[in-house]
Amino acid sequence: MAQITSLSEGVAELVGDGDTVALEGFTHLIPVAAGHELIRQRRRDLTLVRMTPDIVYDQLIGAGCARRLVFSWGGNPGVGSLHRFRDAVEHDWPRPLELEEHSHAGMANRYVAGASGLPFAVLRGYSGTDLAAHTDTIATVACPFTGEEVTAVPAINPDVGIVHAQRADRDGNVQLWGITGIQKEVVLASDRSLVTVEEVVDRFERVTGDLVLPSWAMTAVAPVPGGAHPSYAQDYYDRDNQAYVAWDAISRDRSTFGDWLRDELGVSLDDEPAGERGER
Amino acid sequence: MMTVAASRALANDTACFVGIGLPSKASNLARRTHAPGLVLIYESGTIGAKPATLPLSIGDGILAETADSVVSVPEIFNYWLQPGRIDIGFLGAAQLDRFGNINTTVIGDYDDPKVRLPGAGGAPEIAASCGEVIVVVRQTARSFVPELDFVTSLGYGRGAGDRERLGVRGRGPTMVITDHGVLEPDPGTRELTLTRVHPGVTAEEARAATGWELAVADDLDTSPEPTATELEVLRALEAATAEAVESTPSAPGVRT
């Protein structure tokens, strides 16, 4: 049964330094508040997994939480670059960031294999591209029935999967709807899971086309109203497009980012233990 | 002109895999003009979206609310894209070469890049599995390069026969629409050839904006000017979108 907890306790209990952590959400229901809590609790050396690392991953990378990123598209959706991500890859600031790079189809299938208890997945993908040459987790395999060669990618099984959803009931069953992205797969693929929700209700009415994650399939559920902002929660609030645009200016420069980190999350880049920061 | 030219390339009653920005604008323009039956599919899993304004990301709520169906990300790639159910894919490019191969990964060396770009996203499989691909990209000598720094998505590889050898099922890039004109693959060699220029653009200007010796068709055509209707619909769509962005609440609050 999922335990209903607070965001800070959930993160403290479930996520350790060096863990592989996936915060998923495909434009919709991005667990932004949970990402901020990881920064506040100063998690280090994380392997961050996500199909579409967007501004919350830019913040985690800029704050020095990540050692490695497993991903398929890193940008500020509809706006442009992720400047903290670029600074880490191009200039090792605040520390070097290792990349394990896939396509969306590859990542989606890796989660499906993880959720299915399989060692790998097959797909038609990557043919003729340079991705396989730079990514160890892309290979080919012959179909045992026809001999046809297809692409193989290994399962992703994060230590912790974190997603956001519309609501939960008192027993910790979670209901989400709208664009459901890869949320179900990441919860089922992960050893431990934390689901933040807009609200906890006594009993929820079923919604057409919803997707319920049963309490027994998750570790913890934490009520965090507005926890997806500036992304959105269908039928709760809209995407804050201006915040995505504003992030471009905040993130371009190390010092404006540092100011944001201090003002919004109360975290100073100067608090880093000596020797952990890259050269400025 | 790029948007209008891209819109005209979309036939009615086809299914189109749409990306944000110009492809989304062009396909929404097409749906409002000559192609009302165009099926818009976004990689967030919305199939048959009919947004009243342009979405600002591929997963905007307006797409889910107006779609025929909303499916998961594994499903959109595995069930819909991979078997070849989608007629047309739209791709952008940071770099493009003469065979329509695309780079959206890095400028410079992969391990020590000059510019780190967003990466692959859905593009490698869109390029491989859609019936055909339309590339929309601004044409400059920096983006139209003799040699890509990284092949993110396959065009025609090194030329005729490469796609077939690799077992890739879609036809590949049938049209590259730029701010100068339209390039199409040579039927024999598959090298991109300038077949059309936009009004007011010369072949010389297109050549100067290309980092290789650009082939030009003998019967070079000129794109027809945008019609009054196309411009009117496009401006109305842009105005409605701007208004919707203005009215977006800046902080979450429960919507009742």
CSV table of N, CA, C and O in Angstrom, one decimal, chain A residues 42 44 94 269-279:
chain,number,residue,atom,x,y,z
A,42,ARG,N,19.4,18.9,-1.4
A,42,ARG,CA,20.8,18.8,-1.9
A,42,ARG,C,21.2,17.4,-2.3
A,42,ARG,O,22.3,17.0,-1.9
A,44,ARG,N,22.8,14.6,-4.5
A,44,ARG,CA,24.0,14.6,-5.3
A,44,ARG,C,24.2,13.4,-6.1
A,44,ARG,O,23.7,12.3,-5.7
A,94,PRO,N,27.8,23.3,-13.4
A,94,PRO,CA,28.7,23.4,-12.3
A,94,PRO,C,29.6,22.2,-12.1
A,94,PRO,O,30.5,22.2,-11.3
A,269,LEU,N,24.5,28.3,-4.5
A,269,LEU,CA,25.5,27.5,-5.1
A,269,LEU,C,26.8,27.5,-4.3
A,269,LEU,O,27.6,26.6,-4.4
A,270,ASP,N,27.0,28.6,-3.5
A,270,ASP,CA,28.2,28.7,-2.8
A,270,ASP,C,28.3,27.7,-1.6
A,270,ASP,O,29.3,27.5,-0.9
A,271,ASP,N,27.1,27.1,-1.3
A,271,ASP,CA,27.1,26.1,-0.2
A,271,ASP,C,27.8,24.8,-0.5
A,271,ASP,O,28.0,23.9,0.3
A,272,GLU,N,28.1,24.6,-1.8
A,272,GLU,CA,28.7,23.4,-2.3
A,272,GLU,C,30.0,23.0,-1.4
A,272,GLU,O,30.8,23.9,-1.1
A,273,PRO,N,30.1,21.8,-1.1
A,273,PRO,CA,31.4,21.3,-0.5
A,273,PRO,C,32.5,21.7,-1.4
A,273,PRO,O,32.4,21.6,-2.6
A,274,ALA,N,33.7,22.1,-0.8
A,274,ALA,CA,34.9,22.4,-1.6
A,274,ALA,C,35.3,21.2,-2.5
A,274,ALA,O,35.2,20.1,-2.1
A,275,GLY,N,35.7,21.6,-3.7
A,275,GLY,CA,36.2,20.6,-4.6
A,275,GLY,C,35.2,19.9,-5.4
A,275,GLY,O,35.5,19.2,-6.3
A,276,GLU,N,33.9,20.2,-5.1
A,276,GLU,CA,32.8,19.6,-5.9
A,276,GLU,C,32.5,20.4,-7.1
A,276,GLU,O,31.8,19.9,-8.1
A,277,ARG,N,32.8,21.7,-7.1
A,277,ARG,CA,32.4,22.5,-8.2
A,277,ARG,C,33.4,22.5,-9.3
A,277,ARG,O,34.6,22.5,-9.1
A,278,GLY,N,32.9,22.7,-10.5
A,278,GLY,CA,33.8,22.8,-11.6
A,278,GLY,C,34.4,24.2,-11.6
A,278,GLY,O,34.0,25.1,-10.8
A,279,GLU,N,35.3,24.5,-12.5
A,279,GLU,CA,35.9,25.8,-12.6
A,279,GLU,C,34.9,26.8,-13.2
A,279,GLU,O,34.2,26.4,-14.1
